[in-house]
Amino acid sequence: MPLLIMVMGLPGTGKSTLAKLLTQKIPNSVLCSSLQVKRDLGYQRFSDRRKDRIYFELKQRINEGLANKKNVIIDRGICRAAARQEMLELVFLYHYQAFILECLCSVKTAERRIRQRIKKDKLINDPTDPRVHRRIAKIWEPIKVSRRRKNYPPVAYLQVNTEKPSIAEVVVPAKLSRPAKQIEKIIQDYWQG
């Protein structure tokens, strides 16, 4: 059964690095990145009035991957619980195995990583102002995944500390333990490599 992996976290926590790694290591995978959508649309700056267009395009790409039975890896810092739930609805529609990977690290490490980013061109890039981490942290809603939800496929939730490196299995239903171990092994091999 195909996988849908939502890689989330605050800016500078390692979402994009982890999402790219998983896309490279998991066969038949497609990466759906909100940053890439913004770049493909030719945006030089982000604005709230463009949010709906970006989200629509991202959902189109995710749906295309799901419809083609690809393993879909989403790289997006989804701050709001309602938006996360909307993404999970796609899993239920397509009967995928769902994983939420939350990337974590200290504020100091995230801000250092953000400062080290290089602006590549005139199109929108990852933020280079470390204050963005603290701004988004103020609106970040904690990730909550219940162990059992009636009439819903299981969802696994792993916390990936990209600073220490460690992985915590917050919620891993029995049906998802094997693919969860495979995802963990990919991450651990990368750290040791």
XYZ file of C-alpha atoms in Angstrom:
193
model
C 0.000 0.000 0.000
C 1.418 3.420 -0.934
C 2.568 5.926 1.674
C 1.668 9.545 2.254
C 4.308 11.182 4.440
C 3.679 14.691 5.734
C 6.984 16.249 6.832
C 6.190 19.192 9.090
C 7.864 21.529 11.531
C 8.907 25.087 12.122
C 11.344 26.837 9.761
C 14.939 25.655 10.124
C 14.081 22.309 11.719
C 15.154 20.222 8.711
C 11.847 19.549 6.923
C 13.140 20.009 3.399
C 16.313 18.010 4.012
C 14.303 15.120 5.459
C 11.643 15.267 2.732
C 14.291 15.190 -0.029
C 16.082 12.277 1.662
C 12.875 10.231 1.895
C 12.002 11.017 -1.728
C 15.431 9.745 -2.825
C 15.341 6.580 -0.689
C 11.714 5.441 -0.960
C 11.024 3.963 -4.410
C 8.268 5.386 -6.604
C 8.098 8.633 -4.608
C 7.105 12.137 -5.535
C 7.952 15.252 -3.509
C 5.234 17.890 -3.137
C 6.800 21.025 -1.680
C 5.015 24.295 -0.999
C 8.278 26.169 -1.653
C 8.641 24.489 -5.040
C 5.045 25.410 -5.899
C 5.787 29.070 -5.092
C 8.927 28.961 -7.240
C 7.138 27.220 -10.136
C 4.470 29.930 -10.032
C 7.262 32.513 -10.377
C 6.674 34.211 -7.024
C 9.427 36.440 -5.713
C 7.740 37.121 -2.355
C 5.055 35.456 -0.305
C 1.821 37.266 0.421
C -1.400 36.174 2.096
C -3.421 36.922 -1.022
C -1.471 34.221 -2.877
C -2.029 31.583 -0.175
C -5.149 30.075 -1.787
C -3.479 29.759 -5.199
C -0.408 28.087 -3.680
C -2.492 25.697 -1.604
C -4.700 24.803 -4.593
C -1.652 24.009 -6.744
C -0.019 21.976 -3.962
C -3.202 19.919 -3.494
C -3.368 19.336 -7.268
C 0.182 17.927 -7.218
C -0.563 15.761 -4.184
C -3.775 14.431 -5.781
C -1.911 13.654 -8.986
C 0.700 11.643 -7.090
C -1.938 9.807 -5.080
C -4.051 9.035 -8.154
C -0.936 7.590 -9.852
C -0.247 5.337 -6.834
C 3.009 7.103 -5.981
C 4.440 7.401 -2.496
C 3.748 11.070 -1.797
C 6.023 13.092 0.457
C 4.740 16.522 1.452
C 7.220 19.195 2.548
C 5.153 21.908 4.162
C 5.166 23.649 7.522
C 1.491 23.212 8.307
C 0.824 25.417 11.352
C -2.896 24.848 11.798
C -4.529 21.602 12.923
C -7.441 22.094 10.496
C -5.062 22.301 7.510
C -3.297 19.110 8.648
C -6.632 17.348 8.919
C -7.556 18.465 5.415
C -4.339 16.892 4.097
C -5.136 13.673 5.963
C -8.559 13.544 4.308
C -6.707 12.760 1.061
C -5.279 9.661 2.724
C -8.726 8.445 3.594
C -9.963 9.133 0.075
C -7.121 7.180 -1.579
C -6.622 4.540 1.189
C -2.970 5.329 1.757
C -0.816 4.611 4.789
C -0.308 7.974 6.480
C 2.682 9.275 8.401
C 3.270 12.594 10.071
C 6.938 13.340 10.673
C 7.465 16.407 12.827
C 10.976 17.839 12.640
C 12.252 19.412 15.850
C 15.368 21.201 17.049
C 16.244 24.016 19.426
C 15.404 27.615 18.520
C 19.126 28.404 18.525
C 19.883 25.648 16.005
C 16.926 26.561 13.774
C 17.937 30.225 13.718
C 21.560 29.315 12.931
C 20.422 27.114 10.040
C 18.173 29.871 8.700
C 21.017 32.422 8.836
C 23.228 30.038 6.824
C 20.773 29.768 3.948
C 21.856 31.276 0.680
C 19.433 33.135 -1.551
C 19.779 31.390 -4.906
C 17.998 33.740 -7.284
C 15.221 36.345 -7.487
C 12.457 33.791 -6.967
C 11.169 32.997 -3.501
C 13.518 30.881 -1.384
C 13.442 29.453 2.112
C 13.407 32.302 4.657
C 16.815 33.749 5.554
C 15.607 35.868 8.483
C 15.921 33.826 11.702
C 13.059 35.775 13.312
C 10.629 33.852 11.087
C 11.095 30.785 13.305
C 9.829 32.609 16.394
C 6.963 34.274 14.487
C 5.642 30.981 13.189
C 6.179 29.283 16.566
C 3.628 31.719 18.017
C 0.877 30.418 15.728
C 1.975 26.755 15.600
C -0.732 24.406 16.859
C 0.551 21.194 18.451
C 0.206 18.035 16.395
C -2.347 15.637 17.842
C -2.906 12.171 16.446
C -5.280 9.870 18.257
C -4.545 6.177 18.420
C -8.019 5.183 17.289
C -10.484 7.006 15.129
C -13.595 5.238 14.045
C -13.905 4.693 10.276
C -10.480 6.237 9.609
C -7.327 4.473 8.457
C -4.475 4.563 10.975
C -2.025 7.466 11.054
C 1.510 7.214 12.476
C 3.204 10.185 14.113
C 6.971 10.338 14.568
C 8.987 13.185 16.050
C 12.389 13.574 14.421
C 14.903 15.596 16.416
C 17.290 16.756 13.703
C 19.667 18.310 16.205
C 20.369 15.454 18.616
C 19.578 13.086 16.150
C 16.792 10.912 17.524
C 13.375 9.609 16.565
C 10.444 9.223 18.930
C 7.471 7.098 17.987
C 4.606 9.137 19.383
C 1.832 7.092 17.767
C 2.495 4.070 15.574
C -0.479 1.770 15.046
C 0.413 -1.910 14.627
C -0.582 -1.823 10.933
C 2.063 0.850 10.310
C 4.928 -0.510 12.414
C 6.788 -2.098 9.489
C 6.835 0.973 7.218
C 7.588 3.122 10.302
C 10.705 1.028 10.982
C 11.744 1.388 7.318
C 11.379 5.183 7.512
C 13.341 5.262 10.777
C 16.116 3.143 9.221
C 16.439 5.524 6.245
C 16.813 8.470 8.637
C 19.258 6.678 10.957
C 21.402 5.482 8.024
C 21.601 9.078 6.796
C 22.730 10.297 10.217
C 25.363 7.564 10.492
C 26.515 7.901 6.895
